[in-house]
Coordinates of C-alpha atoms in Angstrom, one line a residue:
Q828 CA 18.3 -8.4 14.4
T829 CA 15.7 -11.2 12.6
V830 CA 13.9 -9.8 9.4
R831 CA 9.8 -10.1 10.5
W832 CA 8.1 -11.6 7.1
H833 CA 4.6 -11.2 8.3
I834 CA 2.8 -8.2 10.8
E835 CA 1.0 -9.8 14.4
L836 CA -2.3 -10.6 13.1
Q837 CA -4.4 -9.0 16.0
P838 CA -7.3 -12.2 17.6
W839 CA -10.5 -12.0 15.8
A840 CA -13.3 -9.2 16.6
S841 CA -15.4 -12.0 17.5
P842 CA -15.3 -15.7 18.9
T843 CA -15.9 -16.7 15.3
P844 CA -14.7 -14.3 11.8
S845 CA -17.2 -12.4 10.7
L846 CA -17.6 -9.4 8.7
N847 CA -19.6 -7.9 10.6
Y848 CA -18.1 -7.6 13.9
E849 CA -14.0 -6.8 12.3
A850 CA -15.7 -4.3 9.7
S851 CA -17.4 -2.0 12.8
R852 CA -13.9 -3.0 15.2
F853 CA -11.9 -1.4 11.7
L854 CA -14.1 1.3 11.1
K855 CA -14.4 2.9 14.6
Y856 CA -10.6 2.3 14.2
I857 CA -9.5 4.5 12.0
S858 CA -12.7 7.1 12.7
T859 CA -11.9 8.1 16.1
S860 CA -8.2 10.2 16.7
Q861 CA -5.8 8.5 19.5
I862 CA -4.8 11.7 19.7
S863 CA -5.0 15.3 19.6
C864 CA -4.0 18.4 17.5
E865 CA -4.9 21.5 17.3
H866 CA -3.1 22.7 14.6
T867 CA -3.5 20.6 11.7
N868 CA -3.2 22.4 8.2
L869 CA 0.0 25.5 7.2
N870 CA -3.4 28.4 7.3
S871 CA -1.4 28.5 10.3
L872 CA 1.8 29.3 8.5
K873 CA 2.4 33.2 7.1
G874 CA 1.3 33.2 3.6
Y875 CA -0.1 30.4 3.2
S876 CA -3.8 30.0 1.3
E877 CA -5.7 27.1 2.2
T878 CA -7.1 25.4 -2.2
A879 CA -5.8 22.0 -2.2
K880 CA -8.6 19.8 -2.8
K881 CA -8.5 16.8 -0.5
P882 CA -7.5 17.8 3.3
W883 CA -3.7 16.8 3.9
S884 CA -3.4 17.2 7.0
I885 CA -0.6 17.4 9.0
C886 CA 0.7 17.7 12.5
L887 CA 1.8 21.4 13.6
D888 CA 1.4 21.7 17.6
E889 CA 4.0 22.8 19.2
R890 CA 5.3 19.5 21.2
F891 CA 6.3 17.9 18.2
S892 CA 9.0 18.3 15.4
L893 CA 7.4 19.2 12.6
I894 CA 6.7 22.6 13.1
H895 CA 10.8 23.7 14.2
R896 CA 11.8 21.5 11.8
I897 CA 9.7 23.8 8.7
R898 CA 10.6 26.8 11.0
S899 CA 14.1 26.0 10.0
K900 CA 14.1 24.6 6.9
Q901 CA 15.3 21.6 7.7
C902 CA 12.2 19.6 7.0
R903 CA 11.5 16.5 4.0
L904 CA 8.3 15.4 2.8
Y905 CA 8.2 12.9 0.5
S906 CA 5.3 12.8 -1.9
L907 CA 3.6 8.6 -3.5
G908 CA 0.7 9.4 -6.2
L909 CA 0.2 8.4 -9.9
G910 CA -0.6 11.5 -12.1
S911 CA -2.8 13.5 -8.9
D912 CA -2.5 17.2 -10.9
D913 CA -3.7 18.4 -7.2
N914 CA -0.1 18.9 -6.0
Q915 CA -0.7 21.7 -3.7
F916 CA -0.1 20.3 -0.7
E917 CA 3.7 20.0 -1.7
L918 CA 4.0 23.1 -3.0
S919 CA 2.8 24.8 -0.1
M920 CA 5.4 22.5 1.6
A921 CA 7.9 22.9 -0.8
N922 CA 7.0 26.9 0.2
S923 CA 7.7 27.1 3.5
G924 CA 10.8 24.9 2.7
C925 CA 10.5 21.5 2.9
E926 CA 12.2 19.4 0.4
V927 CA 9.7 17.9 -0.9
H928 CA 9.9 14.7 -3.1
R929 CA 7.3 13.5 -5.4
F930 CA 7.4 10.4 -6.7
D931 CA 4.7 9.6 -9.6
P932 CA 5.7 6.8 -12.6
S933 CA 4.2 9.0 -14.8
I934 CA 6.2 12.2 -15.6
K935 CA 8.4 12.6 -18.8
S936 CA 12.0 12.4 -17.1
A937 CA 13.4 11.0 -14.6
H938 CA 13.6 13.4 -12.8
I939 CA 13.0 16.8 -13.0
Q940 CA 13.3 20.2 -10.4
E941 CA 10.9 22.8 -9.8
G942 CA 12.4 25.2 -8.2
R943 CA 14.4 25.4 -4.6
H944 CA 12.6 22.3 -2.8
L945 CA 10.6 20.8 -4.9
W946 CA 11.7 17.8 -7.0
Y947 CA 9.8 15.5 -8.8
H948 CA 11.3 11.6 -10.0
R949 CA 9.6 9.0 -12.5
L950 CA 10.0 7.0 -10.0
S951 CA 6.8 4.4 -8.4
I952 CA 6.6 3.2 -4.8
D953 CA 6.5 -0.2 -4.0
W954 CA 6.6 -2.8 -1.7
R955 CA 9.1 -5.0 -3.4
D956 CA 12.1 -3.7 -5.1
P957 CA 12.4 -5.7 -8.7
N958 CA 13.7 -9.1 -9.4
P959 CA 16.1 -8.2 -12.6
A960 CA 16.9 -11.2 -13.3
I961 CA 12.5 -11.9 -14.2
A962 CA 12.3 -10.7 -17.5
A963 CA 8.4 -9.5 -16.5
H964 CA 10.3 -7.1 -13.8
K965 CA 12.3 -5.1 -15.7
L966 CA 9.6 -3.8 -17.0
H967 CA 9.4 -2.0 -13.4
S968 CA 13.2 -1.1 -13.2
N969 CA 11.0 2.3 -11.8
T970 CA 9.3 0.4 -9.1
K971 CA 11.3 0.2 -5.4
K972 CA 10.5 0.3 -2.1
L973 CA 11.2 3.5 0.1
G974 CA 13.7 1.4 2.5
T975 CA 15.9 1.5 -0.5
V976 CA 14.6 4.9 -2.0
L977 CA 15.5 6.1 0.9
N978 CA 19.5 4.5 0.6
E979 CA 19.9 5.1 -2.9
F980 CA 19.3 9.2 -1.8
G981 CA 20.9 9.4 1.4
H982 CA 18.2 9.7 3.2
Q983 CA 18.1 9.4 7.4
K984 CA 14.5 10.5 7.8
I985 CA 11.4 11.9 6.1
D986 CA 9.3 14.2 7.9
V987 CA 6.6 13.6 6.3
L988 CA 5.2 10.6 4.1
K989 CA 1.9 11.7 2.0
A990 CA 0.5 8.6 0.0
D991 CA -2.0 8.8 -2.7
V992 CA -1.5 5.4 -4.1
E993 CA -4.3 4.0 -5.8
S994 CA -5.5 0.4 -3.9
A995 CA -1.2 -0.3 -2.8
E996 CA -0.9 1.4 0.6
W997 CA -1.8 -1.7 2.7
K998 CA 1.2 -3.2 1.4
I999 CA 3.4 -0.9 1.2
L1000 CA 2.3 0.2 4.6
E1001 CA 3.1 -3.4 5.5
N1002 CA 6.5 -3.4 3.7
L1003 CA 7.4 -0.1 6.0
I1004 CA 6.4 -2.1 9.1
L1005 CA 8.0 -5.4 8.5
E1006 CA 10.9 -3.2 8.1
D1007 CA 11.4 -0.5 10.1
V1008 CA 11.5 2.2 7.8
V1009 CA 8.5 3.5 8.8
E1010 CA 10.4 4.9 12.5
Q1011 CA 12.3 6.5 10.0
I1012 CA 8.9 8.9 9.6
G1013 CA 7.6 11.6 11.8
Q1014 CA 3.9 11.9 10.2
L1015 CA 1.8 9.6 7.8
V1016 CA -1.3 10.9 5.8
F1017 CA -2.5 8.2 3.7
E1018 CA -5.0 8.0 1.1
V1019 CA -7.4 4.4 1.7
H1020 CA -9.1 3.0 0.1
I1021 CA -11.8 0.4 1.4
H1022 CA -14.2 -0.8 -1.5
W1023 CA -11.3 -3.6 -2.0
P1024 CA -8.9 -5.9 -0.9
G1025 CA -6.1 -4.2 -2.5
F1026 CA -2.9 -5.0 -4.2
E1027 CA -2.3 -8.4 -3.2
V1028 CA -4.1 -9.1 -0.4
S1029 CA -5.5 -12.2 -0.2
G1030 CA -7.8 -13.6 2.2
N1031 CA -12.1 -14.0 2.2
D1032 CA -13.6 -10.6 2.9
S1033 CA -13.8 -10.7 7.5
T1034 CA -10.0 -11.9 6.9
V1035 CA -8.6 -8.9 4.5
V1036 CA -10.5 -6.5 7.2
R1037 CA -8.8 -8.4 10.5
Y1038 CA -5.5 -7.9 8.2
W1039 CA -5.8 -4.2 7.6
Y1040 CA -6.9 -3.6 11.3
S1041 CA -3.9 -5.9 12.7
L1042 CA -1.6 -2.8 9.9
L1043 CA -3.3 -0.3 11.9
R1044 CA -2.4 -1.7 15.9
E1045 CA 1.7 -2.2 14.2
L1046 CA 1.4 1.6 13.1
E1047 CA 0.5 1.9 17.4
L1048 CA 2.9 0.0 18.8
K1049 CA 5.7 1.9 16.8
D1050 CA 4.4 5.1 18.3
F1051 CA 2.1 6.2 15.4
R1052 CA -1.0 7.4 17.1
L1053 CA -4.1 8.5 14.6
F1054 CA -4.9 12.8 15.0
H1055 CA -7.4 13.5 12.0
T1056 CA -9.5 11.4 9.5
Y1057 CA -12.0 12.4 6.5
K1058 CA -14.8 10.3 5.0
D1059 CA -14.7 11.5 1.3
L1060 CA -18.6 11.3 0.9
S1061 CA -17.4 12.5 -3.1
K1062 CA -16.4 8.6 -2.6
P1063 CA -19.3 6.0 -3.6
Q1064 CA -20.2 4.2 -0.3
M1065 CA -18.7 1.1 -1.3
F1066 CA -17.1 -1.3 1.1
L1067 CA -15.6 -3.9 0.0
K1068 CA -18.4 -4.1 -2.9
K1069 CA -20.9 -3.6 -0.3
E1070 CA -23.3 -1.2 0.1
A1071 CA -23.2 -1.3 3.6
F1072 CA -21.3 0.0 7.4
N1073 CA -22.0 3.6 6.0
A1074 CA -18.7 3.7 5.0
S1075 CA -17.0 5.9 2.2
S1076 CA -14.7 3.5 0.1
C1077 CA -11.9 6.2 0.5
Y1078 CA -10.4 7.8 3.9
T1079 CA -7.3 9.7 4.4
L1080 CA -5.5 9.1 7.9
S1081 CA -3.1 10.9 9.7
W1082 CA -0.8 9.5 12.6
V1083 CA 2.0 11.7 14.2
N1084 CA 4.8 9.6 15.5
T1085 CA 5.1 10.2 19.1
R1086 CA 8.5 9.3 20.0
W1087 CA 9.7 12.1 17.4
K1088 CA 9.5 15.0 19.9

């Protein structure tokens, strides 16, 4: 199998590159559900009360595997975050019997187990593994690619990958696509930030938006379908540092891998 180094970029949205056209295509894309999902939160499970600050929506419809794996206590959630105090979603998934792994470089110990089903790991998930030969990278020994962590933990599959990684999400998503790790994931719930290009995303504004759009189209090619969008109106209404396009700077997007029946 040949290794891919770059994602396929979609054609420009207009005959000549234009931020207006790219932005409207992208914003329409992230605001349009591709598949309907009737049950999108854990309220439908017994003994659960919704107090999460954000709607981390998952698809619990019978036609997909997640609800069955929760019932049989076989589900696994990976949560990527940075010092967030809102862990209600993780706790409720653990209380439902899911094996929950939260990756957060700010915790005190390397690994902490809380209760039967919840682990915290002092690890930051990145789009590359540190190179031990480079001095600066030694500072990032707690930084690993998701594929590397899966191999080290001996995990073949993740039922839900939740990510709130403060603008590293684009490069992490690219890495998951290029290394085919995304195929080992049942559902993705990502917070995306669009007030700036994101870590190590380069190019002018229209190029950046085309890249974002192309990444999400790659997910679609891998049979992921967007079923829920949350536009966070508590965040500034900014799109690439501009007060334009009626966009929030932050959206939470949920996809289900339709291959996982």
